[in-house]
PDB file of C-alpha atoms in Angstrom:
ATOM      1  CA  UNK K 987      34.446  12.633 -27.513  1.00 41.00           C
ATOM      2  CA  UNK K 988      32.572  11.623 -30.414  1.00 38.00           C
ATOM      3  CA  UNK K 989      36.156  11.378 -32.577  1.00 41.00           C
ATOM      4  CA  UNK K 990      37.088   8.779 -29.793  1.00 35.00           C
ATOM      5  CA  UNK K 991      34.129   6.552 -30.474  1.00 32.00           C
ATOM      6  CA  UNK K 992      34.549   6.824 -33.625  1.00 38.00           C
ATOM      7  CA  UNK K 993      38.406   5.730 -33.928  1.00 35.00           C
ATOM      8  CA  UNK K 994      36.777   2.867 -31.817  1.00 36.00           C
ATOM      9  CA  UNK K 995      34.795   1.685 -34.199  1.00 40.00           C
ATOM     10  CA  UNK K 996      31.293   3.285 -32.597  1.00 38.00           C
ATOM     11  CA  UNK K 997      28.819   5.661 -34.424  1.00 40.00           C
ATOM     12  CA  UNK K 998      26.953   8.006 -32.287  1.00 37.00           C
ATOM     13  CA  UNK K 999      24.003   9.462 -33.795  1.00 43.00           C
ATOM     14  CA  UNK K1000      22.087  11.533 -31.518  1.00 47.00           C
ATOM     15  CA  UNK K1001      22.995   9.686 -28.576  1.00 47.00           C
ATOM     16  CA  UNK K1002      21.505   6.554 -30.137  1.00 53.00           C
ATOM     17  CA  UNK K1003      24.590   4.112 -27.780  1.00 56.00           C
ATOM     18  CA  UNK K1004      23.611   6.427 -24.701  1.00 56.00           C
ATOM     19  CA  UNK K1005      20.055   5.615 -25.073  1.00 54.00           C
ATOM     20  CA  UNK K1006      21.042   1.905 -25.353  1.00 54.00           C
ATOM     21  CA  UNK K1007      23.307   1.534 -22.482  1.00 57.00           C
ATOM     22  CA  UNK K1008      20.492   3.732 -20.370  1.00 56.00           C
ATOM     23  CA  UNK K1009      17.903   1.002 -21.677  1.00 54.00           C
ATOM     24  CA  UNK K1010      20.232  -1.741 -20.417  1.00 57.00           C
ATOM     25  CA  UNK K1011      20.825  -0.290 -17.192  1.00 58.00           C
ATOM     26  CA  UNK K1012      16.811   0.317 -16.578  1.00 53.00           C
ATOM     27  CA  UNK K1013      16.079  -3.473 -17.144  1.00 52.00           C
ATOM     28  CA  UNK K1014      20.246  -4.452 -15.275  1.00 43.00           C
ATOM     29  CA  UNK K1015      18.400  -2.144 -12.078  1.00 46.00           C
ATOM     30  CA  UNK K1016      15.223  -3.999 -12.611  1.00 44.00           C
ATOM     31  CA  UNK K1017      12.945  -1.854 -14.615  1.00 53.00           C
ATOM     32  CA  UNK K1018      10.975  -3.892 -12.356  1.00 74.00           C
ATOM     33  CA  UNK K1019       6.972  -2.754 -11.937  1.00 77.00           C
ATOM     34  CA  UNK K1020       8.037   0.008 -14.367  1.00 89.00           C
ATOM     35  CA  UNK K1021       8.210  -2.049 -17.152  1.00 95.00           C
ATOM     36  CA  UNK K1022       6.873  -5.678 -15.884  1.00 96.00           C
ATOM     37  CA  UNK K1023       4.144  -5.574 -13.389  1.00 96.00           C
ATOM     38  CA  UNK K1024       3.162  -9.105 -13.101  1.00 96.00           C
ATOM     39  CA  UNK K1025       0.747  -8.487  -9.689  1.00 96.00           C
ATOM     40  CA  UNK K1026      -0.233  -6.603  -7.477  1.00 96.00           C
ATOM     41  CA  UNK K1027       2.356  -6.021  -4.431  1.00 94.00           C
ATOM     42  CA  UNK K1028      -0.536  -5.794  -1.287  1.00 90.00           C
ATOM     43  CA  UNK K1029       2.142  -4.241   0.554  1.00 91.00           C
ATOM     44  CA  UNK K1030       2.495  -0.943  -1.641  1.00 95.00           C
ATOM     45  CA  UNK K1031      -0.277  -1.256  -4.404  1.00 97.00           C
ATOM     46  CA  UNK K1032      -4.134  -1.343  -5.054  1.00 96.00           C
ATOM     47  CA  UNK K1033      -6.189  -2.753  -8.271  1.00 96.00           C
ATOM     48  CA  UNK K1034      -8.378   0.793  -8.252  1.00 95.00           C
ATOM     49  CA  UNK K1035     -10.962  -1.445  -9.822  1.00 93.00           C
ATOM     50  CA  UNK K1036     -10.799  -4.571  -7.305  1.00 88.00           C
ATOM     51  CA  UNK K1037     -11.898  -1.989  -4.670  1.00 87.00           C
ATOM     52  CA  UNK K1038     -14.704  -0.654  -6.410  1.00 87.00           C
ATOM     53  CA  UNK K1039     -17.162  -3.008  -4.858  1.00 82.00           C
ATOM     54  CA  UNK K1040     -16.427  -0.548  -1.843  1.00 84.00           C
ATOM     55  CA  UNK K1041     -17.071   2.584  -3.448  1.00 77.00           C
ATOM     56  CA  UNK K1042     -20.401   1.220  -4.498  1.00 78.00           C
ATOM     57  CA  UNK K1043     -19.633   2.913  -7.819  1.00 81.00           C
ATOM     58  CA  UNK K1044     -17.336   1.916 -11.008  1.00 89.00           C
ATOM     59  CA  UNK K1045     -13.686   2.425 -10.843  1.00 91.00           C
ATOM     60  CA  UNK K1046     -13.622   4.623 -13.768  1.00 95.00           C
ATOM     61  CA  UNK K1047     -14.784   7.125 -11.407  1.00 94.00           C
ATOM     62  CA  UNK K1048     -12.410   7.476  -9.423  1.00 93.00           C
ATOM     63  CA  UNK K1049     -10.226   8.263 -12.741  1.00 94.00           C
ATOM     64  CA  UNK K1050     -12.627  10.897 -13.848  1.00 96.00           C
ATOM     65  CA  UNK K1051     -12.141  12.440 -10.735  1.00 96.00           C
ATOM     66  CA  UNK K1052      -8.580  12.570 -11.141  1.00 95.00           C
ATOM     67  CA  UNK K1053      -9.021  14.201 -14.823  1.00 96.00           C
ATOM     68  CA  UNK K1054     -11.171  16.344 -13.558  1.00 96.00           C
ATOM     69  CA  UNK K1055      -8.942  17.416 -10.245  1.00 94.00           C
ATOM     70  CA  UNK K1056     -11.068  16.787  -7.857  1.00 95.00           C
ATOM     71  CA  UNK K1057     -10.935  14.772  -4.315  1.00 94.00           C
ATOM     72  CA  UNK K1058     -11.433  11.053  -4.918  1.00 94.00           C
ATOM     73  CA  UNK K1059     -13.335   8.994  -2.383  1.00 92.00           C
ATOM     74  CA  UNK K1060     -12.125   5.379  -1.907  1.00 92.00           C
ATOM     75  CA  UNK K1061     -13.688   4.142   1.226  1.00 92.00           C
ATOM     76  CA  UNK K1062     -13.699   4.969   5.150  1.00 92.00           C
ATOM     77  CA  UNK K1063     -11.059   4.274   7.546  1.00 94.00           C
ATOM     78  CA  UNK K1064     -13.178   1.756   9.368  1.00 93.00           C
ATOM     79  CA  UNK K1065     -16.810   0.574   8.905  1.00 91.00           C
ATOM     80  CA  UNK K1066     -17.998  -1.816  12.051  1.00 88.00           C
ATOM     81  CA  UNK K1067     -20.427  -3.147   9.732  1.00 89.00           C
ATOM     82  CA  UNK K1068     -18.247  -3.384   6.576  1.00 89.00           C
ATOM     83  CA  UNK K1069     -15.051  -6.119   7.015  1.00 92.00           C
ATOM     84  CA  UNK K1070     -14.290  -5.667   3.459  1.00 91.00           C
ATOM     85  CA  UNK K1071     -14.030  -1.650   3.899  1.00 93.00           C
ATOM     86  CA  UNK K1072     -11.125  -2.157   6.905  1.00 94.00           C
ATOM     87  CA  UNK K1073      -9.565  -4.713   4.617  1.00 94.00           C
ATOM     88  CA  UNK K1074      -8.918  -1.729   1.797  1.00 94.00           C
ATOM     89  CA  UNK K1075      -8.623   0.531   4.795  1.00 95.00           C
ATOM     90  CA  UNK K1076      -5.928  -1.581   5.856  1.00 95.00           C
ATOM     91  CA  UNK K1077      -3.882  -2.149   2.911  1.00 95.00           C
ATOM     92  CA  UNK K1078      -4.288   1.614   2.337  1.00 96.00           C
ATOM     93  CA  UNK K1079      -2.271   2.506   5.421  1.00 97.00           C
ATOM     94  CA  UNK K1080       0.238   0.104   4.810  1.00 97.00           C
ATOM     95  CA  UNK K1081       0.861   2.167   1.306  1.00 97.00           C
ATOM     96  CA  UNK K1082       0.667   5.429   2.876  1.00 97.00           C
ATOM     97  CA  UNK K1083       3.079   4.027   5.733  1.00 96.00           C
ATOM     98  CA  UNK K1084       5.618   3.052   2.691  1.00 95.00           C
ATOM     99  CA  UNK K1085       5.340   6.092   0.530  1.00 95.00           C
ATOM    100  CA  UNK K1086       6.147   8.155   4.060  1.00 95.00           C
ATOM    101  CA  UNK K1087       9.226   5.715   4.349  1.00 94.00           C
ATOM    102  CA  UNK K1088      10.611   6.266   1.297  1.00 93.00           C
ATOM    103  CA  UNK K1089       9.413   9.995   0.940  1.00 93.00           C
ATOM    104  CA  UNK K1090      11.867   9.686   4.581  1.00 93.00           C
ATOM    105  CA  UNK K1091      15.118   8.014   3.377  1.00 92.00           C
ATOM    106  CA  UNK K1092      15.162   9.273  -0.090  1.00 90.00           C
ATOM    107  CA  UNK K1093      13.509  12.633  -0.190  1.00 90.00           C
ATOM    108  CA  UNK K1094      11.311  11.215  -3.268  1.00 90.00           C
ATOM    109  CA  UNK K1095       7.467  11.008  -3.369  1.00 91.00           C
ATOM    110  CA  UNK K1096       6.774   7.903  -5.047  1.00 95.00           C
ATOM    111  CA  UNK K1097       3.268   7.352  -5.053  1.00 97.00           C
ATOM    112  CA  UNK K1098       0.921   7.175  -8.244  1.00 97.00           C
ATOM    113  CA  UNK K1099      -2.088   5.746  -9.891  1.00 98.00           C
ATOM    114  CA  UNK K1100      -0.955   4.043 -13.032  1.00 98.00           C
ATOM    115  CA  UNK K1101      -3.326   3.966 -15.821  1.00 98.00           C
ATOM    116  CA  UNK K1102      -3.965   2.977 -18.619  1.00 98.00           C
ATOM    117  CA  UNK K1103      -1.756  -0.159 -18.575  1.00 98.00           C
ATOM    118  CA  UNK K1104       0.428  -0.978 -21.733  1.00 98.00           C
ATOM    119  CA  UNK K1105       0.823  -4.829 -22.777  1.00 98.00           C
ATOM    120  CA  UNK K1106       3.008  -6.791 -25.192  1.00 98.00           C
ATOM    121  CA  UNK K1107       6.199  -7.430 -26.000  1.00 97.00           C
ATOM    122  CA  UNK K1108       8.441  -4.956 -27.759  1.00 96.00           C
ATOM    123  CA  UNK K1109      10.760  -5.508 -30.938  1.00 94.00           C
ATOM    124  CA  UNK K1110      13.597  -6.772 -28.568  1.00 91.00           C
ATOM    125  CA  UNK K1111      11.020  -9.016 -27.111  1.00 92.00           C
ATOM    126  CA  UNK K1112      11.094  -7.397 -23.311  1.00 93.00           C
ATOM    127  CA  UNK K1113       7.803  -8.143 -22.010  1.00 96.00           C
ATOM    128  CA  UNK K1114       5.845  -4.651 -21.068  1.00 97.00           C
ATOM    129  CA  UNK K1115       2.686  -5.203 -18.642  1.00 98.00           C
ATOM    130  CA  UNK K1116       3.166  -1.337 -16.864  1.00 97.00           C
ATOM    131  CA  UNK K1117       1.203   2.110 -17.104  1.00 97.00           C
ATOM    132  CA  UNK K1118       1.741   4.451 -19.981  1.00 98.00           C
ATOM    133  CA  UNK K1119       0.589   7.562 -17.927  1.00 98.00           C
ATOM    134  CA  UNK K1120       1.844   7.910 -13.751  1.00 97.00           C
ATOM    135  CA  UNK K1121      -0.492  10.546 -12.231  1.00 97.00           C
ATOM    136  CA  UNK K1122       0.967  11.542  -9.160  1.00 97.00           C
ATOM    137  CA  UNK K1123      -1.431  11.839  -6.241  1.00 98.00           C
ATOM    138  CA  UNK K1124      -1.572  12.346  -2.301  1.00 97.00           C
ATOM    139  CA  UNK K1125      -3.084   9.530   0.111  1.00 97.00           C
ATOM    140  CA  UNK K1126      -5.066  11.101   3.166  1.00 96.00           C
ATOM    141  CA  UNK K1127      -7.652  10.434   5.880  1.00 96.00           C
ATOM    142  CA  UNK K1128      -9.951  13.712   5.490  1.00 94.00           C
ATOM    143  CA  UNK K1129     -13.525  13.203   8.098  1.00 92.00           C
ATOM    144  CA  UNK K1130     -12.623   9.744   8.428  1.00 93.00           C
ATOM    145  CA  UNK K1131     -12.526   8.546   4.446  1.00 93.00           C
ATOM    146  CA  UNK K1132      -9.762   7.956   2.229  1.00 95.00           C
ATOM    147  CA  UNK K1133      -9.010  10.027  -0.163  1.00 95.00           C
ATOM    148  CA  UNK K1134      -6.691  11.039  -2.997  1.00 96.00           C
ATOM    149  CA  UNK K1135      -6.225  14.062  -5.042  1.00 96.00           C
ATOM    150  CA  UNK K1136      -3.293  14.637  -7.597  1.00 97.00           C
ATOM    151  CA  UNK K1137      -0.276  16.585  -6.201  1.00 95.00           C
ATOM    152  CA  UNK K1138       0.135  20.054  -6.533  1.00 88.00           C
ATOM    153  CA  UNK K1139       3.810  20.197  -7.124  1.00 85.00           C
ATOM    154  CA  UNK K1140       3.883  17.573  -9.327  1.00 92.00           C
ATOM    155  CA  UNK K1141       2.818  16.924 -13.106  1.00 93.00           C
ATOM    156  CA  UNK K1142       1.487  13.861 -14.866  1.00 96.00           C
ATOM    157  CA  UNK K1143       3.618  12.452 -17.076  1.00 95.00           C
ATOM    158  CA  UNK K1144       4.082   9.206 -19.242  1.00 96.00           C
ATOM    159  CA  UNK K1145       6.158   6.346 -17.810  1.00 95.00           C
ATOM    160  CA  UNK K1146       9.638   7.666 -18.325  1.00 92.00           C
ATOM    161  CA  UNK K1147      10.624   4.073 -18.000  1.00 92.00           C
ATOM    162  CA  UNK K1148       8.623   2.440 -21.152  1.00 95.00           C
ATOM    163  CA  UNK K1149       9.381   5.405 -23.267  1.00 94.00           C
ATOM    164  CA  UNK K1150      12.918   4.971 -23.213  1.00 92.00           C
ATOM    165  CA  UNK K1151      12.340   1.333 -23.663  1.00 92.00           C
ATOM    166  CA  UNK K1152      10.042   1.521 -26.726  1.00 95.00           C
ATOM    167  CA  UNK K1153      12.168   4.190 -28.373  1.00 94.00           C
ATOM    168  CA  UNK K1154      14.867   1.921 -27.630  1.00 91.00           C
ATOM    169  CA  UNK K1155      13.897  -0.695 -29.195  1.00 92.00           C
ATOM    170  CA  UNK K1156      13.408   0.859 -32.417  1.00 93.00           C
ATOM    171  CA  UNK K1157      16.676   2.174 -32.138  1.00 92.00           C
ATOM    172  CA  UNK K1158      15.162   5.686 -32.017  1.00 91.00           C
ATOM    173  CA  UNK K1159      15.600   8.929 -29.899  1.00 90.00           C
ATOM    174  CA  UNK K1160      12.688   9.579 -27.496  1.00 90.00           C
ATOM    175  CA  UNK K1161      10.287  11.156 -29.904  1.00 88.00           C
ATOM    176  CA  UNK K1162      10.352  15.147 -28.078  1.00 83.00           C
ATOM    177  CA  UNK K1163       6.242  15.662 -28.440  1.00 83.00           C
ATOM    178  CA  UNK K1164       6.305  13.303 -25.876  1.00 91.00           C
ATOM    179  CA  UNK K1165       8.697  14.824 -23.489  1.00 85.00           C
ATOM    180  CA  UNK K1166       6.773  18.182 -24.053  1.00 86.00           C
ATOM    181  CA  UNK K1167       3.089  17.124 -22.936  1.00 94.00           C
ATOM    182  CA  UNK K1168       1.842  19.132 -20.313  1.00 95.00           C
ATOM    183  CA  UNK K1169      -1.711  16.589 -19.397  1.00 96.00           C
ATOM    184  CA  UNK K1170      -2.177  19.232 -16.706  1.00 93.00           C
ATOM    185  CA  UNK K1171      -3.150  21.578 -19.148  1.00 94.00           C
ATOM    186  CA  UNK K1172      -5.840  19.142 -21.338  1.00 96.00           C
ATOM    187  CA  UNK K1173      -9.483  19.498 -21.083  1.00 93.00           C
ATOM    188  CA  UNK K1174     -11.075  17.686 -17.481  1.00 95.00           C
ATOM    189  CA  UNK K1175     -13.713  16.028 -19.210  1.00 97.00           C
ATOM    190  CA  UNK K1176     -12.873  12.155 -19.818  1.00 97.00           C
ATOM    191  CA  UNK K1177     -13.676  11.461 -22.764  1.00 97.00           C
ATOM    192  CA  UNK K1178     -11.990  14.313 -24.489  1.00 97.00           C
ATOM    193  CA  UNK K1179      -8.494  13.444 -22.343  1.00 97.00           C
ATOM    194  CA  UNK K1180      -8.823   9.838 -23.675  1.00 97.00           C
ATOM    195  CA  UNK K1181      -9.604  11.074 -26.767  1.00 97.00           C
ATOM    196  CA  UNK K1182      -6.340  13.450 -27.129  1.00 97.00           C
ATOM    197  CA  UNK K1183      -4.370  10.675 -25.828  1.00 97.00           C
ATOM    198  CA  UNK K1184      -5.831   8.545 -28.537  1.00 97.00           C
ATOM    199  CA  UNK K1185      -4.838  11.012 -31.176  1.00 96.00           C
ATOM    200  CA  UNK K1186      -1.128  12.100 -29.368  1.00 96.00           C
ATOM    201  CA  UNK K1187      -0.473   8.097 -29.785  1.00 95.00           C
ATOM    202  CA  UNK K1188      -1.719   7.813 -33.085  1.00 95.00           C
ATOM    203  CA  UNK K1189       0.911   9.855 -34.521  1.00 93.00           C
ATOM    204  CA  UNK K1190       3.848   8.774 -32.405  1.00 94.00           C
ATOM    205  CA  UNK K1191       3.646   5.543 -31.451  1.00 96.00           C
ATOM    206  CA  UNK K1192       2.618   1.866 -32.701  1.00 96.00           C
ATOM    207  CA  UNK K1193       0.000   1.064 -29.360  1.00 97.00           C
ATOM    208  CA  UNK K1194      -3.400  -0.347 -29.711  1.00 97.00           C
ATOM    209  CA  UNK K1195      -5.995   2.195 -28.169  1.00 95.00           C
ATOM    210  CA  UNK K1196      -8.090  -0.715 -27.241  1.00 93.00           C
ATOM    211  CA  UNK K1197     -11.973   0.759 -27.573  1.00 94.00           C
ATOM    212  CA  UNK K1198     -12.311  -0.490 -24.349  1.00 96.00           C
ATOM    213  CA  UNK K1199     -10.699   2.777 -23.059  1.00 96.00           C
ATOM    214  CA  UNK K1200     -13.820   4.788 -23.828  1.00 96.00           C
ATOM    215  CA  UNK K1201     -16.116   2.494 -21.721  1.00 94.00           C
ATOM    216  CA  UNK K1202     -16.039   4.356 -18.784  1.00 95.00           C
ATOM    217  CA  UNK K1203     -15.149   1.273 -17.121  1.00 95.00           C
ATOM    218  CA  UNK K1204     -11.775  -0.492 -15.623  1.00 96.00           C
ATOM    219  CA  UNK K1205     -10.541  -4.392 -15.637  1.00 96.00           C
ATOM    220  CA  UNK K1206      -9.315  -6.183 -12.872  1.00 95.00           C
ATOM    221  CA  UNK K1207      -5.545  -6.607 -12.854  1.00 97.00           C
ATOM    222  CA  UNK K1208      -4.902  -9.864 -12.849  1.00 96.00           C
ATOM    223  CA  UNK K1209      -2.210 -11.716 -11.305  1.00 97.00           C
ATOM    224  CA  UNK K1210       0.455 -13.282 -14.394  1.00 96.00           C
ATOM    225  CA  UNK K1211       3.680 -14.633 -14.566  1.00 95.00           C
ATOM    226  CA  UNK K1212       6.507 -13.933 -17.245  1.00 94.00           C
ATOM    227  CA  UNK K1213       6.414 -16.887 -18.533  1.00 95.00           C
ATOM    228  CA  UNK K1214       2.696 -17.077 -19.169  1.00 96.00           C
ATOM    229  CA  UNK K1215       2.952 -13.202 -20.595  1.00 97.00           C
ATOM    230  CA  UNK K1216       5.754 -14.271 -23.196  1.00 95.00           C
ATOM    231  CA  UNK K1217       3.697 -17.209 -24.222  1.00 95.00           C
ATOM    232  CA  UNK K1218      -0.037 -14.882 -24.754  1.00 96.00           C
ATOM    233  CA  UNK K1219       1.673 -11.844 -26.758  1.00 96.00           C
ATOM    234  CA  UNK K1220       3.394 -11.324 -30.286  1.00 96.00           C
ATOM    235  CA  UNK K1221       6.569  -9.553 -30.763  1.00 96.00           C
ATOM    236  CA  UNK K1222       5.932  -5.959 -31.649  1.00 95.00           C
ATOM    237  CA  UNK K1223       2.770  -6.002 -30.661  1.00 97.00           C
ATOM    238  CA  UNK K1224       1.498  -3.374 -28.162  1.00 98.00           C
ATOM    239  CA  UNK K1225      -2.079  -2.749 -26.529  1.00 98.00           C
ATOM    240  CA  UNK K1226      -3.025  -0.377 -23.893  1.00 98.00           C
ATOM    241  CA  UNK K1227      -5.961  -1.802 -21.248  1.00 98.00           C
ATOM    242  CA  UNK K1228      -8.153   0.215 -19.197  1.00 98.00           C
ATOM    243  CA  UNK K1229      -6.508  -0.920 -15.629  1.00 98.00           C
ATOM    244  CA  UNK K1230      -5.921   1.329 -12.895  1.00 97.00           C
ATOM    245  CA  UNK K1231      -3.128   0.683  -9.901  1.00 97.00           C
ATOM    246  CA  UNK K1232      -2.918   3.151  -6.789  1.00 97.00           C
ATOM    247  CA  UNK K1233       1.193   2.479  -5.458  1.00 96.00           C
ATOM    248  CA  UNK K1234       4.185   2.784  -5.114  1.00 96.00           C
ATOM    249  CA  UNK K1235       6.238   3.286  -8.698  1.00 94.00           C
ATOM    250  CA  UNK K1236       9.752   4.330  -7.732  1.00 89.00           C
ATOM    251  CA  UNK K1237      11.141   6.742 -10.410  1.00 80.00           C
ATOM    252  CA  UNK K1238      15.034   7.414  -9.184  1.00 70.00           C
TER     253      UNK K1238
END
């Protein structure tokens, strides 16, 4: 095969056209919320932080909670005295309702927190507003309180979407440390996981760790347009924010 290409006029060097025409296809298929998140979909997502003023505690939390595999608490299904409880309660049964749909007709569980959040444009100037890590997690009613807890069966991984895309746009092969990262494994204390990620992406890719990672708190997400996004952020130029989104992030 690689004598074809090459009476063609094509070099391939370590699948470097594959990896192009893959890129192409994730943004032709819409890369969509795996690459550009612009807002939050109500329908199938959550700002973790936006809800916090139900917890009655920071966000961050209920990220700790994850690192450290434990149940996280997000609020009751219904509070009589509370509307702003059975408005979260609300949108969280709408994204349990879609997860079970697609879980359904595709056989695929599709439902994540995504954090932290990568911005910036890359070298071929597609915008990037999407998580770097997708921790997969379960959505249940337990004694009449929402919860979620990370999935057994299931690892946490980085967004195989942006890798490709960053790699790609350095015309470079998915650096393999990457692919070989088992998070599972790390230490379930918070500040050392955010401090190994610090140090993983130090030496193998160009993001800003903003120091805001290490505050123990999250940012709203706020709602953007592409437009707007092109126009606030340099070419090249990549910085991770501490947001956190509970949803729906399709990975076939």
């Amino acid at each position: 095969a690689s004598d074809v290409y090459k009476r063609q006029g094509f070099v391939l060097a370590d699948r470097t056209i594959f990896h192009h025409y893959l890129h192409r296809l994730t943004l032709a298929q819409g890369g969509g919320r795996q690459l550009f998140l612009p807002k939050i979909y109500t329908e199938q997502m959550l700002d973790v932080q936006a809800a916090s003023f139900v917890l009655g505690k920071p966000g961050f939390n209920s990220l700790a909670e994850l690192i450290e595999k434990k149940e996280s608490f997000i609020c009751t299904e219904h509070d009589s005295r509370l509307a702003a409880n059975n408005e979260v309660s609300e949108r969280l049964k709408k994204i349990k309702r879609a997860n079970q749909f697609i879980l359904e007709e595709k056989g695929t569980h599709d439902l994540y927190v995504g954090w932290p959040f990568v911005t910036g444009l890359l070298n071929d100037q597609t915008p990037i507003r999407c998580p770097l890590l997708l921790w997969p997690v379960s959505l249940e009613v337990k004694q009449k309180k929402w919860q979620i807890a990370l999935r057994d069966e299931e690892e946490i991984t980085f967004n195989p979407a942006f890798l490709l895309s960053y790699f790609s746009s350095l015309n470079k092969n998915i650096d393999n440390a990457l692919l070989d990262v088992e998070f599972d494994l790390w230490e379930k204390d918070s500040t050392v996981f955010r401090t190994k990620l610090y140090q993983l992406l130090r030496d193998t890719m160009d993001i800003h760790f903003n120091p805001e990672l290490f505050s123990d708190q999250l940012k709203n997400f706020e709602t953007t347009t592409r437009q707007e996004f092109l126009q606030q952020h340099e070419t090249g130029k990549l910085k991770l924010q501490p947001q956190a989104v509970l949803g729906i992030f399709p990975q076939a």
